[in-house]
Amino acid sequence: MKIRRFIKYHKLELSFFVFLFSFSLFLMLFLRMDIDYFWHYKAGKYMVQHSTILTQDVFSWSLFHSPWVSHEWLFEILLYGLDYLFGDFHLFIYVFSVSFGLLLFLFFIQKREYLKNVPFALLWTIFFSLIFTGLSGRPQLLSFLFLAISVWFVFDFFYHPNSKKIYFLPFVSLLWANIHGGSSNLPYLLCFFAIFAGLFQFSCRKIEAVRLTRSQIITYLVVALLCMLGILFNPHGITMLFYPYQNMGDSLMLSTIAEWQPSNLNELSHYVYFIFVFFVLVVMIFSKKKIRFIDALFYIVFLYLGLKSIRFWFFSYIVFSFFIFYYISERKQDCYSCFLILMFSFLLFLFFVHSFSYSSIITTKTLSDEAITVLEKEKPKRLFNYYDYGAYLIYRDIPVFIDGRADLYSGKIYRDYQDISRLRYHFTNLLSKYQFDYFIVPKKSGIFSYLKNSHVYRMIYSDDTCVIFKQNKST
């Protein structure tokens, strides 16, 4: 009887829960094993087996034992632990659990807002999949969840001065700094944004601002300082406090790493983000309600970040989720709403079952096992490898010249790697400097053309993924 009564009063919530579960399964069809997964996994394995936290490089020959800010060390141990528990299924477990958890979190903390207009809630959830760039075994997934929790704490205290949730923000900051330190500065920055929004009180034709009390401002300041203090509790100490800004200020990395590229109207794939942010702006402008100043401020800040780098696209989605429903008109909840949700759920579930039976996790191993076998036999000491090959080479215990840890190599050898790969005017001097004994590069690279016609190196292996050259002994 109690179960029947519960279902009667919560059938809409239960229907949306089923939809989110089906939607999360559907997302797993796009799960890919990102190339950085391999060095993350290997780092976790190394730390567990050696009972240590990595603060120096142990995977390259070029910078062996150089200082390394392993700002994702706790995630890497978690990843290795999941593999130990679930084997080959661990990647699916990790991505599905965090993705579904994030969707549930966004829904349940503002359940009433979501369900006041079911068609819009469904449309908003679909946007989740269109700009979701984190479907891989990387720590960014957990950063998305930490950001959602942080924004919830900050917004909740802005409108409810008696709320105590804000005091948990420093703990989020501490955990964030050890799981994905590259974006762990956001909790205290969110506090500063809220303070700025609360310094004004006005009401014009479309925008209104509400001034914070003195007590709220002081609380935000104290929490922000505690968040900064929390970041210091990591294996690298105060370095982590400045690490995100150093990365964002590195022009070489920003110009060469794909996920750090700015949003570009010349790229067709980027239009989904432009459509998304324009859609949010239109909803706010044409709403019958006035635009709250704090919402406008957060929209501008995260729009700027999203335009600056595609890696912040999903940050925009998470932040916008906390105010977009405020501007949506309420729609009558009826049987049609439940039917619509369950129909979507059923179709998504069927599509997942049908597609998953014919496919598996999309892998981006980048190198064939045959190529690895050749390198294992040759045992190169000073291998030059293509950037995207580095992670899998590390995974297979082959020392690399460079890999996906661009922050480690930037300012040291990263520019040299770029110059060699692109045959810039002094690249032959760099070849003499590093004395490479082997090269593993793609056929379409500039350095391949040089090596192919050089008497110093000879090709010993070739396939669809790569070519391996060996230095002639006579040289």
mmCIF file with all atom_site columns, C-alpha atoms in Angstrom, residues 24-25 28-29 31 88-97 352 356 361:
data_model
loop_
_atom_site.group_PDB
_atom_site.id
_atom_site.type_symbol
_atom_site.label_atom_id
_atom_site.label_alt_id
_atom_site.label_comp_id
_atom_site.label_asym_id
_atom_site.label_entity_id
_atom_site.label_seq_id
_atom_site.pdbx_PDB_ins_code
_atom_site.Cartn_x
_atom_site.Cartn_y
_atom_site.Cartn_z
_atom_site.occupancy
_atom_site.B_iso_or_equiv
_atom_site.pdbx_formal_charge
_atom_site.auth_seq_id
_atom_site.auth_comp_id
_atom_site.auth_asym_id
_atom_site.auth_atom_id
_atom_site.pdbx_PDB_model_num
ATOM 1  C CA . SER A 1 24  ? 23.091 7.587  -19.382 1.00 0.00 ? 24  SER A CA 1
ATOM 2  C CA . LEU A 1 25  ? 23.181 4.147  -20.998 1.00 0.00 ? 25  LEU A CA 1
ATOM 3  C CA . MET A 1 28  ? 27.880 4.984  -23.199 1.00 0.00 ? 28  MET A CA 1
ATOM 4  C CA . LEU A 1 29  ? 27.621 4.251  -26.917 1.00 0.00 ? 29  LEU A CA 1
ATOM 5  C CA . LEU A 1 31  ? 32.426 6.099  -24.692 1.00 0.00 ? 31  LEU A CA 1
ATOM 6  C CA . ASP A 1 88  ? 38.020 -4.740 -18.546 1.00 0.00 ? 88  ASP A CA 1
ATOM 7  C CA . PHE A 1 89  ? 34.637 -3.336 -17.499 1.00 0.00 ? 89  PHE A CA 1
ATOM 8  C CA . HIS A 1 90  ? 36.175 -0.676 -15.230 1.00 0.00 ? 90  HIS A CA 1
ATOM 9  C CA . LEU A 1 91  ? 36.063 2.128  -17.789 1.00 0.00 ? 91  LEU A CA 1
ATOM 10 C CA . PHE A 1 92  ? 32.359 1.596  -18.387 1.00 0.00 ? 92  PHE A CA 1
ATOM 11 C CA . ILE A 1 93  ? 31.729 1.505  -14.625 1.00 0.00 ? 93  ILE A CA 1
ATOM 12 C CA . TYR A 1 94  ? 33.602 4.756  -14.043 1.00 0.00 ? 94  TYR A CA 1
ATOM 13 C CA . VAL A 1 95  ? 32.092 6.793  -16.886 1.00 0.00 ? 95  VAL A CA 1
ATOM 14 C CA . PHE A 1 96  ? 28.539 5.510  -16.446 1.00 0.00 ? 96  PHE A CA 1
ATOM 15 C CA . SER A 1 97  ? 28.541 5.996  -12.666 1.00 0.00 ? 97  SER A CA 1
ATOM 16 C CA . PHE A 1 352 ? 21.386 1.267  -26.617 1.00 0.00 ? 352 PHE A CA 1
ATOM 17 C CA . PHE A 1 356 ? 25.809 -2.109 -27.938 1.00 0.00 ? 356 PHE A CA 1
ATOM 18 C CA . ILE A 1 361 ? 34.050 0.892  -26.346 1.00 0.00 ? 361 ILE A CA 1
#
